[in-house]
Short mmCIF file of C-alpha atoms in Angstrom, two decimals:
data_model
loop_
_atom_site.label_atom_id
_atom_site.label_comp_id
_atom_site.label_asym_id
_atom_site.label_seq_id
_atom_site.Cartn_x
_atom_site.Cartn_y
_atom_site.Cartn_z
CA MET A 1 -2.87 4.27 8.71
CA THR A 2 -1.18 5.29 11.95
CA ARG A 3 -1.68 4.90 15.70
CA SER A 4 -2.65 8.58 16.04
CA GLY A 5 -6.16 7.76 14.90
CA GLN A 6 -8.27 4.86 13.64
CA LYS A 7 -10.31 4.48 10.50
CA ALA A 8 -14.04 5.21 10.73
CA PHE A 9 -15.97 2.00 10.88
CA GLY A 10 -19.46 0.87 11.76
CA ALA A 11 -22.45 -0.40 9.90
CA LEU A 12 -23.77 2.77 8.26
CA ALA A 13 -26.61 3.09 5.83
CA ILE A 14 -25.52 3.64 2.25
CA ALA A 15 -27.20 7.03 2.27
CA ALA A 16 -24.91 8.10 5.07
CA VAL A 17 -21.74 6.84 3.48
CA ALA A 18 -21.43 9.85 1.19
CA GLY A 19 -20.50 11.83 4.28
CA LEU A 20 -18.38 9.13 5.85
CA VAL A 21 -14.99 10.28 7.05
CA SER A 22 -12.44 7.50 7.13
CA ALA A 23 -8.71 7.96 7.61
CA CYS A 24 -6.08 5.59 6.41
CA GLY A 25 -5.67 5.59 10.17
CA SER A 26 -4.34 8.95 11.28
CA GLY A 27 -6.94 11.63 11.04
CA GLY A 28 -10.16 12.80 9.38
CA ASP A 29 -10.74 11.39 5.92
CA SER A 30 -12.90 11.85 2.87
CA THR A 31 -14.74 9.32 0.76
CA ALA A 32 -13.90 11.41 -2.31
CA SER A 33 -13.34 9.52 -5.50
CA ALA A 34 -11.70 12.21 -7.65
CA ALA A 35 -9.75 10.80 -10.57
CA PRO A 36 -5.98 11.38 -10.63
CA PRO A 37 -4.96 14.69 -12.23
CA SER A 38 -3.13 12.57 -14.78
CA ALA A 39 -3.83 8.86 -14.77
CA ALA A 40 -1.40 6.10 -15.59
CA PRO A 41 -2.29 3.48 -18.23
CA THR A 42 -5.42 1.66 -17.12
CA SER A 43 -4.54 -1.90 -18.03
CA ALA A 44 -3.87 -4.03 -14.96
CA ALA A 45 -3.30 -7.32 -16.77
CA ALA A 46 -0.36 -9.23 -15.34
CA SER A 47 2.37 -10.22 -17.76
CA SER A 48 4.19 -13.51 -17.53
CA ALA A 49 7.49 -13.62 -15.71
CA SER A 50 10.50 -14.08 -17.93
CA SER A 51 11.87 -17.59 -17.88
CA ALA A 52 15.34 -16.33 -18.72
CA ALA A 53 18.03 -15.79 -16.13
CA PRO A 54 18.23 -12.25 -14.70
CA THR A 55 20.20 -9.78 -16.81
CA PRO A 56 20.97 -6.06 -16.38
CA GLN A 57 17.96 -5.44 -18.64
CA ALA A 58 15.71 -7.88 -16.73
CA PRO A 59 17.03 -8.01 -13.16
CA LEU A 60 13.70 -9.30 -11.81
CA ALA A 61 13.28 -12.20 -14.25
CA GLY A 62 11.66 -15.15 -12.50
CA LYS A 63 10.42 -13.06 -9.56
CA THR A 64 6.78 -12.60 -8.52
CA ILE A 65 5.78 -9.32 -6.90
CA VAL A 66 2.33 -8.52 -5.50
CA ILE A 67 1.24 -4.88 -5.44
CA ASP A 68 -1.74 -4.02 -3.24
CA PRO A 69 -3.33 -0.64 -4.09
CA GLY A 70 -5.01 0.42 -0.86
CA HIS A 71 -8.82 0.67 -0.63
CA ASN A 72 -11.07 0.78 -3.74
CA GLY A 73 -13.30 3.28 -5.50
CA GLY A 74 -16.55 1.48 -4.71
CA ASN A 75 -15.95 0.95 -1.00
CA ALA A 76 -17.85 4.04 0.13
CA SER A 77 -21.05 2.83 -1.55
CA HIS A 78 -21.01 -0.59 0.11
CA PRO A 79 -20.69 -0.32 3.89
CA GLU A 80 -22.52 -3.64 4.23
CA ILE A 81 -19.47 -5.28 2.64
CA ILE A 82 -16.54 -3.30 3.98
CA ASN A 83 -17.81 -3.23 7.56
CA LYS A 84 -18.05 -7.02 7.86
CA LYS A 85 -15.46 -8.40 10.27
CA VAL A 86 -12.63 -10.64 9.10
CA ASN A 87 -9.99 -12.57 11.02
CA VAL A 88 -6.58 -10.87 11.06
CA ILE A 89 -4.96 -13.49 13.35
CA ASN A 90 -4.99 -11.48 16.57
CA ALA A 91 -8.35 -9.71 16.17
CA MET A 92 -11.52 -9.39 14.11
CA LYS A 93 -11.44 -6.22 12.03
CA PRO A 94 -13.58 -4.60 9.30
CA CYS A 95 -13.06 -5.98 5.81
CA ASN A 96 -11.80 -2.65 4.45
CA THR A 97 -12.32 1.12 4.63
CA THR A 98 -12.87 4.03 2.27
CA GLY A 99 -9.45 5.63 2.73
CA THR A 100 -8.53 9.28 3.03
CA ALA A 101 -8.17 12.19 0.57
CA THR A 102 -6.43 15.51 0.12
CA ASN A 103 -8.24 18.62 1.27
CA ASP A 104 -9.39 19.20 -2.31
CA ASP A 105 -10.73 15.66 -2.64
CA TYR A 106 -8.06 13.73 -4.52
CA SER A 107 -8.83 10.32 -3.07
CA GLU A 108 -6.40 7.85 -1.59
CA HIS A 109 -7.85 4.96 -3.59
CA ALA A 110 -7.22 6.86 -6.86
CA PHE A 111 -3.69 7.73 -5.76
CA THR A 112 -2.81 4.17 -4.80
CA TRP A 113 -4.27 2.75 -8.01
CA ASP A 114 -2.30 5.17 -10.18
CA VAL A 115 1.03 4.58 -8.42
CA SER A 116 0.44 0.82 -8.48
CA LEU A 117 -0.14 0.78 -12.25
CA ARG A 118 2.99 2.84 -12.82
CA LEU A 119 5.01 0.57 -10.56
CA ALA A 120 3.64 -2.60 -12.18
CA LYS A 121 4.63 -1.35 -15.63
CA ILE A 122 8.21 -0.69 -14.51
CA LEU A 123 8.55 -4.02 -12.70
CA ARG A 124 7.23 -5.96 -15.69
CA ALA A 125 9.74 -4.20 -17.91
CA LYS A 126 12.41 -5.49 -15.53
CA GLY A 127 11.20 -9.06 -16.01
CA ALA A 128 8.98 -9.56 -12.97
CA LYS A 129 5.59 -11.21 -12.86
CA VAL A 130 3.32 -8.66 -11.17
CA VAL A 131 -0.01 -9.42 -9.51
CA LEU A 132 -2.38 -6.61 -8.45
CA THR A 133 -4.84 -7.30 -5.64
CA ARG A 134 -7.65 -5.46 -7.44
CA LYS A 135 -8.57 -5.15 -11.11
CA ASN A 136 -9.67 -1.53 -11.26
CA ASP A 137 -10.59 1.48 -9.13
CA LYS A 138 -14.34 1.00 -9.33
CA GLY A 139 -14.86 -2.16 -7.29
CA VAL A 140 -15.29 -3.06 -3.63
CA GLY A 141 -12.56 -4.62 -1.48
CA PRO A 142 -10.99 -7.13 -1.42
CA CYS A 143 -10.94 -7.52 2.33
CA VAL A 144 -7.64 -6.96 4.10
CA ASP A 145 -7.11 -10.66 4.84
CA GLU A 146 -7.81 -11.63 1.22
CA ARG A 147 -5.25 -9.10 -0.04
CA ALA A 148 -2.59 -10.90 1.96
CA LYS A 149 -3.85 -14.30 0.82
CA ILE A 150 -3.51 -13.24 -2.83
CA ALA A 151 0.20 -12.75 -2.24
CA ASN A 152 0.44 -16.00 -0.28
CA ARG A 153 -1.23 -18.01 -3.05
CA ALA A 154 1.05 -16.41 -5.64
CA HIS A 155 4.08 -17.47 -3.57
CA ALA A 156 5.24 -13.89 -4.00
CA ASP A 157 8.89 -13.06 -3.55
CA ALA A 158 7.74 -9.71 -2.14
CA SER A 159 4.48 -7.84 -1.50
CA LEU A 160 3.83 -4.13 -1.03
CA ALA A 161 0.62 -2.36 0.01
CA ILE A 162 0.54 1.26 -1.18
CA HIS A 163 -1.30 3.87 0.87
CA GLY A 164 -1.53 7.57 1.60
CA ASP A 165 -2.00 8.74 5.17
CA GLY A 166 -4.66 10.99 6.69
CA ALA A 167 -2.74 12.48 9.64
CA PRO A 168 -3.04 16.01 11.05
CA ALA A 169 -1.91 18.55 8.46
CA SER A 170 1.12 19.60 10.49
CA GLY A 171 2.78 16.22 9.91
CA HIS A 172 4.55 15.34 6.70
CA GLY A 173 6.75 12.70 5.11
CA PHE A 174 6.51 8.98 4.37
CA HIS A 175 6.99 5.82 6.38
CA ILE A 176 7.19 2.08 5.83
CA ILE A 177 5.11 -0.22 8.04
CA GLU A 178 6.65 -3.59 8.88
CA PRO A 179 4.96 -6.55 10.59
CA ALA A 180 5.43 -7.24 14.28
CA VAL A 181 6.10 -10.81 15.35
CA LEU A 182 2.97 -12.84 16.07
CA LYS A 183 4.19 -15.97 17.79
CA GLY A 184 3.18 -19.13 15.99
CA HIS A 185 2.25 -17.29 12.81
CA ASN A 186 4.88 -15.16 11.09
CA GLU A 187 8.23 -15.54 12.85
CA LYS A 188 9.91 -16.96 9.75
CA VAL A 189 8.89 -14.16 7.39
CA VAL A 190 9.36 -11.11 9.64
CA PRO A 191 13.15 -10.83 9.10
CA GLN A 192 12.66 -10.86 5.33
CA SER A 193 9.88 -8.29 5.62
CA LYS A 194 12.16 -6.03 7.64
CA ARG A 195 14.85 -6.25 4.97
CA LEU A 196 12.25 -5.51 2.27
CA GLY A 197 11.06 -2.53 4.28
CA MET A 198 14.57 -1.15 4.66
CA ASP A 199 15.38 -1.51 0.95
CA LEU A 200 12.12 0.17 -0.07
CA ARG A 201 12.57 2.93 2.51
CA ASN A 202 16.06 3.75 1.32
CA ALA A 203 15.12 3.70 -2.35
CA PHE A 204 11.97 5.79 -1.84
CA HIS A 205 13.79 8.40 0.21
CA GLN A 206 16.64 8.67 -2.28
CA GLY A 207 14.47 8.57 -5.39
CA THR A 208 11.79 11.06 -4.34
CA GLY A 209 13.48 13.32 -1.83
CA ILE A 210 10.44 12.97 0.44
CA PRO A 211 11.58 13.03 4.08
CA TYR A 212 10.86 10.41 6.70
CA SER A 213 7.61 10.93 8.56
CA THR A 214 7.77 13.69 11.17
CA TYR A 215 4.77 12.35 13.08
CA LEU A 216 5.13 8.58 13.29
CA GLY A 217 7.79 5.90 13.39
CA LYS A 218 11.54 6.25 13.59
CA ASN A 219 13.66 7.04 10.55
CA GLY A 220 10.79 6.20 8.25
CA ILE A 221 10.01 2.80 9.81
CA ASP A 222 7.01 1.80 11.94
CA VAL A 223 6.16 -1.69 13.24
CA ARG A 224 2.55 -2.77 13.74
CA SER A 225 0.62 -5.86 14.77
CA ASP A 226 -2.89 -4.64 13.90
CA LEU A 227 -2.87 -4.75 10.09
CA GLY A 228 -4.45 -7.76 8.44
CA GLY A 229 -2.41 -7.28 5.28
CA LEU A 230 0.73 -7.92 7.32
CA ASN A 231 -0.54 -10.32 9.98
CA VAL A 232 -1.91 -12.82 7.45
CA ALA A 233 1.10 -12.66 5.12
CA THR A 234 3.33 -15.70 4.78
CA VAL A 235 5.59 -13.93 2.26
CA PRO A 236 7.78 -10.82 2.74
CA ALA A 237 5.30 -7.95 3.00
CA VAL A 238 5.26 -4.29 4.03
CA PHE A 239 3.07 -1.21 3.66
CA ILE A 240 4.11 2.27 2.57
CA GLU A 241 2.34 5.45 3.61
CA ALA A 242 3.74 7.47 0.71
CA GLY A 243 2.87 10.81 2.27
CA ASN A 244 0.32 12.62 4.39
CA MET A 245 -2.54 13.58 2.09
CA ARG A 246 -3.70 16.22 4.59
CA ASN A 247 -0.37 18.05 4.40
CA ALA A 248 -0.25 20.60 1.58
CA GLY A 249 3.35 19.83 0.60
CA ASP A 250 2.88 16.06 0.54
CA ALA A 251 -0.46 16.40 -1.23
CA ALA A 252 1.08 18.45 -4.03
CA LYS A 253 3.58 15.67 -4.77
CA MET A 254 0.89 12.99 -4.59
CA LYS A 255 -1.44 14.87 -6.95
CA SER A 256 1.34 15.40 -9.47
CA ALA A 257 1.72 12.83 -12.27
CA ALA A 258 5.47 13.49 -12.22
CA GLY A 259 5.52 13.00 -8.47
CA ARG A 260 3.69 9.68 -8.70
CA GLN A 261 6.04 8.51 -11.44
CA LYS A 262 9.04 9.29 -9.23
CA MET A 263 7.47 7.28 -6.43
CA ALA A 264 6.92 4.29 -8.71
CA GLU A 265 10.46 4.42 -10.09
CA ALA A 266 11.93 4.66 -6.61
CA LEU A 267 9.90 1.71 -5.32
CA ALA A 268 10.98 -0.35 -8.32
CA GLN A 269 14.60 0.27 -7.40
CA GLY A 270 13.85 -0.91 -3.88
CA PHE A 271 12.48 -4.20 -5.23
CA VAL A 272 15.57 -4.67 -7.42
CA LYS A 273 17.78 -4.18 -4.37
CA PHE A 274 15.77 -6.62 -2.26
CA LEU A 275 15.47 -9.32 -4.92
CA SER A 276 18.99 -9.15 -6.33
#
């Protein structure tokens, strides 16, 4: 999901979608839907937030966090849905895309779903109420604007969209995407989003050892005004491109159950820092 390339869009026949190549924004992508090498627990039911005051055991008690697993497993089969245009404040953009994949077809949507479930489990154990923007990895959408609206309606204390990038294989590392200011729309929330982005960046870097992106952004931070999930947000919100799925080193970490668990644990620490 970078400026070095745009996701493949266009109204394509379903029969052609099987060959559709759609990057998270950086390079050539796959519509592969391979299951994770080792999946996290499949229940996505949100638990209730603790009504007790925060404690060392429940530092996120009373907080609501929205986790947005990028893309969805059924997107590739429904171009008539994901290619429809939606309003992202400063443009009309396709509802969603298929996402990218590793060179051996471990799909972005499966990766984001797995990390999101792992992260939700950890956050709930810390007392947070967690809302996921999709119920499983077999559906279609939601559209990018609706994902942001889910967090808005939940009055989330923080929102994170989890993605994997599809940049040229020579690039590696992760980056956080923060919202740019859109006058008259998000001025009040941008400073909080920037602080959220910094806390998540620091925690992810420290907890996983994954370096900052070598191909985009500065010190692991990029600012964009073209993402509906950020433009429409009225709560603190950022994206993470957790690695470049086209890079062999990044892909190995993303395909590893242990690697995904480290990512989830690191992101949880970032939320604790931001919300404490």
